[in-house]
Coordinates of N, CA, C and O in Angstrom, one line a residue:
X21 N 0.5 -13.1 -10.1 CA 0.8 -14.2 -9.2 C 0.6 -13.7 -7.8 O 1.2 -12.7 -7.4
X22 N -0.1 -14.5 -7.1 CA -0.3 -14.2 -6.1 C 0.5 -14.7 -4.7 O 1.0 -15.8 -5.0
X23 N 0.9 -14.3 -3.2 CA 1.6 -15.5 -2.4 C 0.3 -15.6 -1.2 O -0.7 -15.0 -0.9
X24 N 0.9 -16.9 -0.9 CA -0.4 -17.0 0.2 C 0.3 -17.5 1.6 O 1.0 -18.5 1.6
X25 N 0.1 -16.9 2.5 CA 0.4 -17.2 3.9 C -0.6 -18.2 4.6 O -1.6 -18.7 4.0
X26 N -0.1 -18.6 6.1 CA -0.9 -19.5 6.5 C -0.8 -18.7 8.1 O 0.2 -18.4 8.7
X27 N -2.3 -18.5 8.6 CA -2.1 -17.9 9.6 C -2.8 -18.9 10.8 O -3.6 -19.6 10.1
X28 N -2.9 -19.1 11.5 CA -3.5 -20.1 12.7 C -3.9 -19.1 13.8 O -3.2 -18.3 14.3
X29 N -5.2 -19.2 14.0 CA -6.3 -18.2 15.2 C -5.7 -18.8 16.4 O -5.7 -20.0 16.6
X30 N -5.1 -17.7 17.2 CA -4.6 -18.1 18.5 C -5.5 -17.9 19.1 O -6.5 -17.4 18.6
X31 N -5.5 -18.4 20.6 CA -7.0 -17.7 21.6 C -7.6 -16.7 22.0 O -8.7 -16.3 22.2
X32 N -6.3 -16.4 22.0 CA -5.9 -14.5 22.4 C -7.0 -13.8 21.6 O -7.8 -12.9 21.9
X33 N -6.7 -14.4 20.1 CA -7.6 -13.7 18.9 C -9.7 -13.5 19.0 O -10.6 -13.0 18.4
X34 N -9.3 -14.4 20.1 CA -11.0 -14.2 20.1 C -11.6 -13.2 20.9 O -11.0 -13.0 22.0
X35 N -12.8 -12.4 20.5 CA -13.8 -12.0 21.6 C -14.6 -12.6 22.0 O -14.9 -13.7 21.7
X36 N -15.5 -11.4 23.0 CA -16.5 -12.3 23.5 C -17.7 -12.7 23.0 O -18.6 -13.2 23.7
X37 N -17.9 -12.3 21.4 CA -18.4 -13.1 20.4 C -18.4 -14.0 19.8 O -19.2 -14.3 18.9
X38 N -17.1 -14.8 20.2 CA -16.4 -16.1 20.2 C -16.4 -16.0 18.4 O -17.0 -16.7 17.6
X39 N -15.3 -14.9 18.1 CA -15.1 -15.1 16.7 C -14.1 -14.1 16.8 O -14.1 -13.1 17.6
X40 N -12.8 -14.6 15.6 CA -12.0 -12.9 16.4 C -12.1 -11.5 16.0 O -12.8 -10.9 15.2
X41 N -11.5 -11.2 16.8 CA -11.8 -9.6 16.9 C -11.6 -8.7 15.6 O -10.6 -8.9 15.1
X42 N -12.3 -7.8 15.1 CA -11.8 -7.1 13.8 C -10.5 -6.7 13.8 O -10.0 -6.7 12.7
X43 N -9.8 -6.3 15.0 CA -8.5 -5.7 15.0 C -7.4 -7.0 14.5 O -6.4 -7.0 13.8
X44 N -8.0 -8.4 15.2 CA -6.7 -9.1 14.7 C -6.7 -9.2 13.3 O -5.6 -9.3 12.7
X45 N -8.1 -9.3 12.5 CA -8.0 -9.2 11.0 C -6.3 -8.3 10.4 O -5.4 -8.9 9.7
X46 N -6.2 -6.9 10.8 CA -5.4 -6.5 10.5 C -3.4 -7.1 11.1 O -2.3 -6.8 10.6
X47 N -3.5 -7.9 12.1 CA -2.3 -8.4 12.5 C -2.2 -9.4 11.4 O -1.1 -9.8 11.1
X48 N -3.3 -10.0 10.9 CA -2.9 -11.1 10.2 C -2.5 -10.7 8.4 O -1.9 -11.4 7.5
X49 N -3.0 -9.7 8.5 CA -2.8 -9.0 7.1 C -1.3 -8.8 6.9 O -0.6 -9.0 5.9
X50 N -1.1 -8.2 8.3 CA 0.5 -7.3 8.4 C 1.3 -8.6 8.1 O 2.0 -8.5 7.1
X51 N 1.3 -10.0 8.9 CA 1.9 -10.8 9.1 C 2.4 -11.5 7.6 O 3.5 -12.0 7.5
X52 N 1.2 -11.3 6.3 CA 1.1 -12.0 5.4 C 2.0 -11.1 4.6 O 3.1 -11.4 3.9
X53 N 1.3 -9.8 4.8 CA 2.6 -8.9 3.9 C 4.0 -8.7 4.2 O 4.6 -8.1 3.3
X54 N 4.7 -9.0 5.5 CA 6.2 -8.8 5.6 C 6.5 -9.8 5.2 O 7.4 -9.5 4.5
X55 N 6.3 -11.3 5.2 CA 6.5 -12.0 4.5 C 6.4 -12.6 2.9 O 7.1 -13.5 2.4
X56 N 5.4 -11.8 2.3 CA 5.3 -11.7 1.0 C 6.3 -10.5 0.6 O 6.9 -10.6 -0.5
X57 N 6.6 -9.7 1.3 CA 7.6 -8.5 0.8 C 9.2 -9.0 0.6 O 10.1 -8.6 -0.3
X58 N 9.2 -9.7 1.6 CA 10.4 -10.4 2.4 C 10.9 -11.4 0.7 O 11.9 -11.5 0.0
X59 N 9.9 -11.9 0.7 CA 10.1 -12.9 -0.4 C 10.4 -12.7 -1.4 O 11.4 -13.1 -1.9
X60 N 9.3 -11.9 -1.8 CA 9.8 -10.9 -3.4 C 11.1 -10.3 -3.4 O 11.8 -10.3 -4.5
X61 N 11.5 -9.6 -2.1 CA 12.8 -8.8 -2.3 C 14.1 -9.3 -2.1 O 15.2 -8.7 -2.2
X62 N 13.8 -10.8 -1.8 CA 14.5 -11.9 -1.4 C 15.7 -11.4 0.0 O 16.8 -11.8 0.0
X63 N 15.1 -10.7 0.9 CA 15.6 -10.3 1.7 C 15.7 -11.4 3.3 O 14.7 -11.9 3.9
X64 N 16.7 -11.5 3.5 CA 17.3 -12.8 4.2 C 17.4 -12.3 5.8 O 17.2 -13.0 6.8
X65 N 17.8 -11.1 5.8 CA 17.3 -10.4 7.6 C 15.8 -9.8 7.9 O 14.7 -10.1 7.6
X66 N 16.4 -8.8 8.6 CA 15.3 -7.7 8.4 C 14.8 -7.0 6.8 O 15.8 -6.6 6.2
X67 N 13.8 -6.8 6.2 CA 13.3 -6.7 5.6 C 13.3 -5.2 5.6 O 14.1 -4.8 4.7
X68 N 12.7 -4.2 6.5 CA 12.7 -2.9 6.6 C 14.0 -2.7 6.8 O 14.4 -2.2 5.8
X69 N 14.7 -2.9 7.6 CA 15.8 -2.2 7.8 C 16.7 -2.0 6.5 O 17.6 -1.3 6.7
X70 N 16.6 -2.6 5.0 CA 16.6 -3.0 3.4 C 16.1 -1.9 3.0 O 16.7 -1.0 2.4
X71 N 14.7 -2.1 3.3 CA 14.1 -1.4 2.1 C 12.7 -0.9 2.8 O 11.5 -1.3 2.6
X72 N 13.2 0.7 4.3 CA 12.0 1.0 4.9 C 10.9 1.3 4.1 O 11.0 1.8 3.0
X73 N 9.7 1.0 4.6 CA 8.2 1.9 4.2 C 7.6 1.9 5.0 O 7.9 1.1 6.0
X74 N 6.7 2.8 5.0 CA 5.5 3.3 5.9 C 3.8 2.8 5.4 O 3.2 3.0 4.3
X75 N 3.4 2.3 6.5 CA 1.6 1.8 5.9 C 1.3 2.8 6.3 O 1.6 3.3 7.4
X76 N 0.4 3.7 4.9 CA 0.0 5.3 5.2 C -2.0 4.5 5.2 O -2.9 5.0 5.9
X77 N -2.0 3.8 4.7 CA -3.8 3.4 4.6 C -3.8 2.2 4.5 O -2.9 1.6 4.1
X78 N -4.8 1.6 4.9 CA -5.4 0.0 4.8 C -7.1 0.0 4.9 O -7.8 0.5 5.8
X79 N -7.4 -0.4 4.1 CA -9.0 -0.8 4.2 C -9.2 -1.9 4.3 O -8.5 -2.7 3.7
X80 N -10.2 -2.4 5.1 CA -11.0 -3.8 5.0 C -12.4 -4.0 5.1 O -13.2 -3.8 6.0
X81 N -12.5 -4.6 4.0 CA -14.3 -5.5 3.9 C -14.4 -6.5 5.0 O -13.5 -7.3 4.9
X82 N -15.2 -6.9 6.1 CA -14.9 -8.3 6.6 C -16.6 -8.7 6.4 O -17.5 -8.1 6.9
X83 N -16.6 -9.7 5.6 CA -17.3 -10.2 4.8 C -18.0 -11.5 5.8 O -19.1 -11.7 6.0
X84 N -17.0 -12.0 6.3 CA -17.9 -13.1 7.1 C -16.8 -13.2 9.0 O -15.6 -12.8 8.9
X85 N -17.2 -13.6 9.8 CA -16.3 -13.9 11.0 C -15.8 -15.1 11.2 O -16.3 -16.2 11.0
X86 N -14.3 -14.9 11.7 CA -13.4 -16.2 11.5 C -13.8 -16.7 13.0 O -14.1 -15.9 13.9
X87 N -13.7 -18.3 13.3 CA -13.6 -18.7 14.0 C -12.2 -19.3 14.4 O -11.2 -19.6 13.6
X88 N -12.4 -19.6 16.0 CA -11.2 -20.2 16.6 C -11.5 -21.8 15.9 O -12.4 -22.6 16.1
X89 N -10.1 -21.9 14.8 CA -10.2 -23.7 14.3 C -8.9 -24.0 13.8 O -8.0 -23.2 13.8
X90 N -8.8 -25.5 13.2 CA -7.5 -25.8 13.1 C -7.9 -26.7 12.1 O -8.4 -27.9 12.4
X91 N -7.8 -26.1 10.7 CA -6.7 -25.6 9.7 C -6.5 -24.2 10.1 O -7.2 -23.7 10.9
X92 N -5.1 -23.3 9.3 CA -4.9 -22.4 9.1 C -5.8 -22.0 8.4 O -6.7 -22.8 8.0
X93 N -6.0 -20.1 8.0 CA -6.5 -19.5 7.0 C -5.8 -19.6 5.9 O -4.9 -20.4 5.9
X94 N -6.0 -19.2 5.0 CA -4.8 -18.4 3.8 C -5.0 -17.2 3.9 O -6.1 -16.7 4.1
X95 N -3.9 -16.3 3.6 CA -4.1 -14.9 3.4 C -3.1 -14.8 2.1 O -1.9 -15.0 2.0
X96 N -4.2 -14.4 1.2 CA -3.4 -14.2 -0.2 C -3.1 -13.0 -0.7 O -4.2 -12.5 -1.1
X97 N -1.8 -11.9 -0.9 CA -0.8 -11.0 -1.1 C -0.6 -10.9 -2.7 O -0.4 -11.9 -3.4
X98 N -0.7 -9.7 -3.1 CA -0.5 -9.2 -4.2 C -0.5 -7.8 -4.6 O -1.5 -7.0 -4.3
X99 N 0.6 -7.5 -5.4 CA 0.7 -6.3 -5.9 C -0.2 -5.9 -6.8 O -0.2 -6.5 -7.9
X100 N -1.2 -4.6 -6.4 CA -2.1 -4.1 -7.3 C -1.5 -3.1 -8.0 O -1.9 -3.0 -9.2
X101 N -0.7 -2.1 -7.5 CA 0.0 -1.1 -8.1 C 1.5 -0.4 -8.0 O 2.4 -0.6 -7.2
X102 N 1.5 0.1 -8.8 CA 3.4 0.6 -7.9 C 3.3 2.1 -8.6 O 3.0 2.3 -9.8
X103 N 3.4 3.0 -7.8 CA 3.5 4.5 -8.2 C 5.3 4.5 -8.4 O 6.1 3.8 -8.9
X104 N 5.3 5.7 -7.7 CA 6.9 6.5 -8.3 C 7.4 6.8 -6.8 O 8.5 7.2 -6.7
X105 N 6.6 6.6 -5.5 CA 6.8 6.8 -4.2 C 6.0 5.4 -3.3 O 6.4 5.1 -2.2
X106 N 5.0 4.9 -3.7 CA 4.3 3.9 -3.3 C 4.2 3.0 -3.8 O 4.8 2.8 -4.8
X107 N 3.1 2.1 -3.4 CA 2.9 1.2 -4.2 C 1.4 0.3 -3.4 O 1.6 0.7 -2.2
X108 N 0.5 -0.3 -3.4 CA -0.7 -1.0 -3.3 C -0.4 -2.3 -3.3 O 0.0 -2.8 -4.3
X109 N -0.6 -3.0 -2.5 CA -1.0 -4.5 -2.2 C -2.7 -4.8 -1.9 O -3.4 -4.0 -1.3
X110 N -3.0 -5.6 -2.1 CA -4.0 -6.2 -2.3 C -3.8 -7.9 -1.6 O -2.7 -8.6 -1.7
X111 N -5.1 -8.4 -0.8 CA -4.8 -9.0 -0.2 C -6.5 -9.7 0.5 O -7.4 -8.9 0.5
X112 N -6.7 -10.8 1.0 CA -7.8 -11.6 1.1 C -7.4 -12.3 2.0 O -6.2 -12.7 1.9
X113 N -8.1 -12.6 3.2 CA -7.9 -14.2 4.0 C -9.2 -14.9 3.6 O -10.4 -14.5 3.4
X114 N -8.4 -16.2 3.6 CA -9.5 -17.0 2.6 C -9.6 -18.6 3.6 O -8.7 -19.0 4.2
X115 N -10.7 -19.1 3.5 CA -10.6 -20.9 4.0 C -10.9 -21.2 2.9 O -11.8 -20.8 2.2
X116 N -9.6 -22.2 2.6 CA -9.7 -23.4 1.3 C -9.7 -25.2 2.0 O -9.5 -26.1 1.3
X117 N -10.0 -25.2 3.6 CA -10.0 -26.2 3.8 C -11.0 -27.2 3.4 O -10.8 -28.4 3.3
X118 N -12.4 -26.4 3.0 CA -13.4 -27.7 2.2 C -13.0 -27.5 0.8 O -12.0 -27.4 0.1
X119 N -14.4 -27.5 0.6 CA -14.8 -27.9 -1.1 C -15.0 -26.6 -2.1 O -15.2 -26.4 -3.3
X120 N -14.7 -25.7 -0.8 CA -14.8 -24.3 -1.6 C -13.9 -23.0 -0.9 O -13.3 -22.7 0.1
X121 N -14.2 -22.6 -1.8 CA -13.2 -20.9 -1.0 C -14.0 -19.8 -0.3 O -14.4 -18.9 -1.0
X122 N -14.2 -19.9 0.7 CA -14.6 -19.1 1.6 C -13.3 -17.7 1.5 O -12.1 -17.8 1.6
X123 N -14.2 -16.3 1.2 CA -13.0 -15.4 0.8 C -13.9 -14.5 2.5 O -15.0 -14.0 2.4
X124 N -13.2 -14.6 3.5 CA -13.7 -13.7 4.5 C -13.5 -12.3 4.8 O -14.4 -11.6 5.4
X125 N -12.3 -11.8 4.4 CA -12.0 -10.7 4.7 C -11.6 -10.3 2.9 O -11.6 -11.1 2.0
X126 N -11.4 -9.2 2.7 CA -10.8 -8.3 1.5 C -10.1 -6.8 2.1 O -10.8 -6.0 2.7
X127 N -8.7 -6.5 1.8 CA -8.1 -5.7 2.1 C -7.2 -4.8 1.0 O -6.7 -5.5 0.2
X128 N -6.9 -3.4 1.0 CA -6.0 -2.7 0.4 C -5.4 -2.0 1.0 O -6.0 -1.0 1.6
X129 N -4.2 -2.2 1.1 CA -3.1 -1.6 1.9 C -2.1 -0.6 0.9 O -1.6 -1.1 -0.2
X130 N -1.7 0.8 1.2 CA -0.9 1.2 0.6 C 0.4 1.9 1.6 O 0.3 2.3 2.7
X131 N 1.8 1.7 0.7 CA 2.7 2.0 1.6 C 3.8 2.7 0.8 O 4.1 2.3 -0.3
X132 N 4.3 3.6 1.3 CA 4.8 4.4 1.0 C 6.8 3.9 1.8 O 7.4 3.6 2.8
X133 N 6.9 4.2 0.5 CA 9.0 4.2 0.2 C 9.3 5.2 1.0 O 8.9 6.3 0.8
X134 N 10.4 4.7 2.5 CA 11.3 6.1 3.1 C 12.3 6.0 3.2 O 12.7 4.9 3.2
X135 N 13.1 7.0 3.3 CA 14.5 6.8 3.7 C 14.8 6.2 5.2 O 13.9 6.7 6.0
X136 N 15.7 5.4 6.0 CA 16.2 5.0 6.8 C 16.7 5.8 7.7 O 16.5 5.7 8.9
X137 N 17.2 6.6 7.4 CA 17.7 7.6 8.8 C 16.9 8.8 8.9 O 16.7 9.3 10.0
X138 N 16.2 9.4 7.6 CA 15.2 10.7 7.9 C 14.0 10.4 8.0 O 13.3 11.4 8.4
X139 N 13.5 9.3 7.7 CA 11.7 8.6 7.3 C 11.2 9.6 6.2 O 10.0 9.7 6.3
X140 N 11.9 10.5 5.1 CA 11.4 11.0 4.2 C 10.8 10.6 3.3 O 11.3 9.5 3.0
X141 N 9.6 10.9 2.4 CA 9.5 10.1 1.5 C 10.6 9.8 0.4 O 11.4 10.8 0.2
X142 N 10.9 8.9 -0.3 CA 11.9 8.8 -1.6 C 11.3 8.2 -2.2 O 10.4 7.6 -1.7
X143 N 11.6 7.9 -3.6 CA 11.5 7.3 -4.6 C 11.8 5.6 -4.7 O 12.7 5.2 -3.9
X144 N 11.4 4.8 -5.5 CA 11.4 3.2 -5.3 C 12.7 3.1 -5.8 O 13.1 4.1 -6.4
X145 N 13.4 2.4 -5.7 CA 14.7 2.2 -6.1 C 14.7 1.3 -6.9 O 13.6 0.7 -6.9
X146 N 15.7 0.5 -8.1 CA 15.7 0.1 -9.1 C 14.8 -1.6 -9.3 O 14.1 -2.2 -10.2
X147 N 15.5 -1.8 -7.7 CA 15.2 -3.2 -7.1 C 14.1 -3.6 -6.7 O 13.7 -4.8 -6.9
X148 N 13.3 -2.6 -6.1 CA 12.3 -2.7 -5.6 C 10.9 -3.1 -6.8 O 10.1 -4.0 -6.8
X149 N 11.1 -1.9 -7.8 CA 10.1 -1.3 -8.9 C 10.5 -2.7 -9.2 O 9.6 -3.5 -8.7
X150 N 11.6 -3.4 -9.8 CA 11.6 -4.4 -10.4 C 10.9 -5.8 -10.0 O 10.4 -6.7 -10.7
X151 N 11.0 -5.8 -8.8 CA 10.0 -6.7 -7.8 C 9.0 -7.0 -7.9 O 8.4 -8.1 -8.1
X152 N 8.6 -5.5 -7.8 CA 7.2 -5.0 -7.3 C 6.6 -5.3 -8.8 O 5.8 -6.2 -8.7
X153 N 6.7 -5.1 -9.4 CA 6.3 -4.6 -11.0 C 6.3 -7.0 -11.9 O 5.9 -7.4 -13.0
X154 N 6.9 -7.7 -10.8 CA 6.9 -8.4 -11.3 C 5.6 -9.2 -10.6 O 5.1 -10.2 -11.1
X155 N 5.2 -8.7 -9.3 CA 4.1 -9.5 -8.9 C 2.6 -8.8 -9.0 O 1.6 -9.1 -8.3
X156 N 2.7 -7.8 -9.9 CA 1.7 -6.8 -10.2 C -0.1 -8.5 -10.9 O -0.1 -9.4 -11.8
X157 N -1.0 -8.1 -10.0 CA -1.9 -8.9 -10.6 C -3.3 -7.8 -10.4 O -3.6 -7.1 -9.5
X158 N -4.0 -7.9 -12.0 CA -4.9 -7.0 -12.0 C -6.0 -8.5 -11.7 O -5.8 -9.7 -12.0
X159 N -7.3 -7.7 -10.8 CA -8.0 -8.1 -10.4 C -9.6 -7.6 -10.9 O -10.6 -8.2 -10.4

């Protein structure tokens, strides 16, 4: 099962190729996953300040260039894996405003479990694994 966010191209977001910039690709990623995290962990404040991690890697394919427009995107969130210290999300911004799914970008993000007052690595805790392990979608 996947979640999907809704992100809206601000102006800001464009260059002077009048399409936005590769860097915001990644703000809108971030945006999709604290909210998909947030959700799963059913966490009602801060999110990190719960259950810190660290983004140690993220890759992205950008497959076609987003324009400044109004529908939103979608950015679709999902757990690809969960280690014993990390764990992998997987994740796409997609236009479903016509007749088809435009999948623009493809991304893999991995992030690693820390403790709150040392940033050490630690281990997933009972809650988390359990979360995590329930929104696991193989692709």
């Amino acid at each position: 099962m996947s979640f999907t966010y809704q992100v809206l191209v601000r102006w800001s977001d464009i260059d002077s190729y009048d399409h936005v910039n590769n860097v915001r690709y990644f703000d809108y990623l971030q945006e999709a996953r604290i909210a998909f995290l947030a959700q799963i962990m059913g966490t009602t404040g801060d999110y990190f300040a719960q259950y810190p991690v660290v983004l140690v890697s993220q890759t992205v394919d950008y497959l076609r260039p987003i324009h400044l427009r109004h529908p939103p995107y979608d950015v679709d969130v999902w757990v690809a894996s969960v280690g014993t210290t990390s764990y992998t999300l997987g994740s796409r911004i997609v236009d479903r405003s016509g007749e088809s799914e435009d999948v623009y970008a493809k991304a893999e993000s991995v992030l690693v479990v820390v403790d709150g007052e040392t940033h050490a690595k630690r281990q997933l805790g009972e809650a988390e694994r359990a979360a995590l392990l329930e929104h696991v979608v193989t692709t």
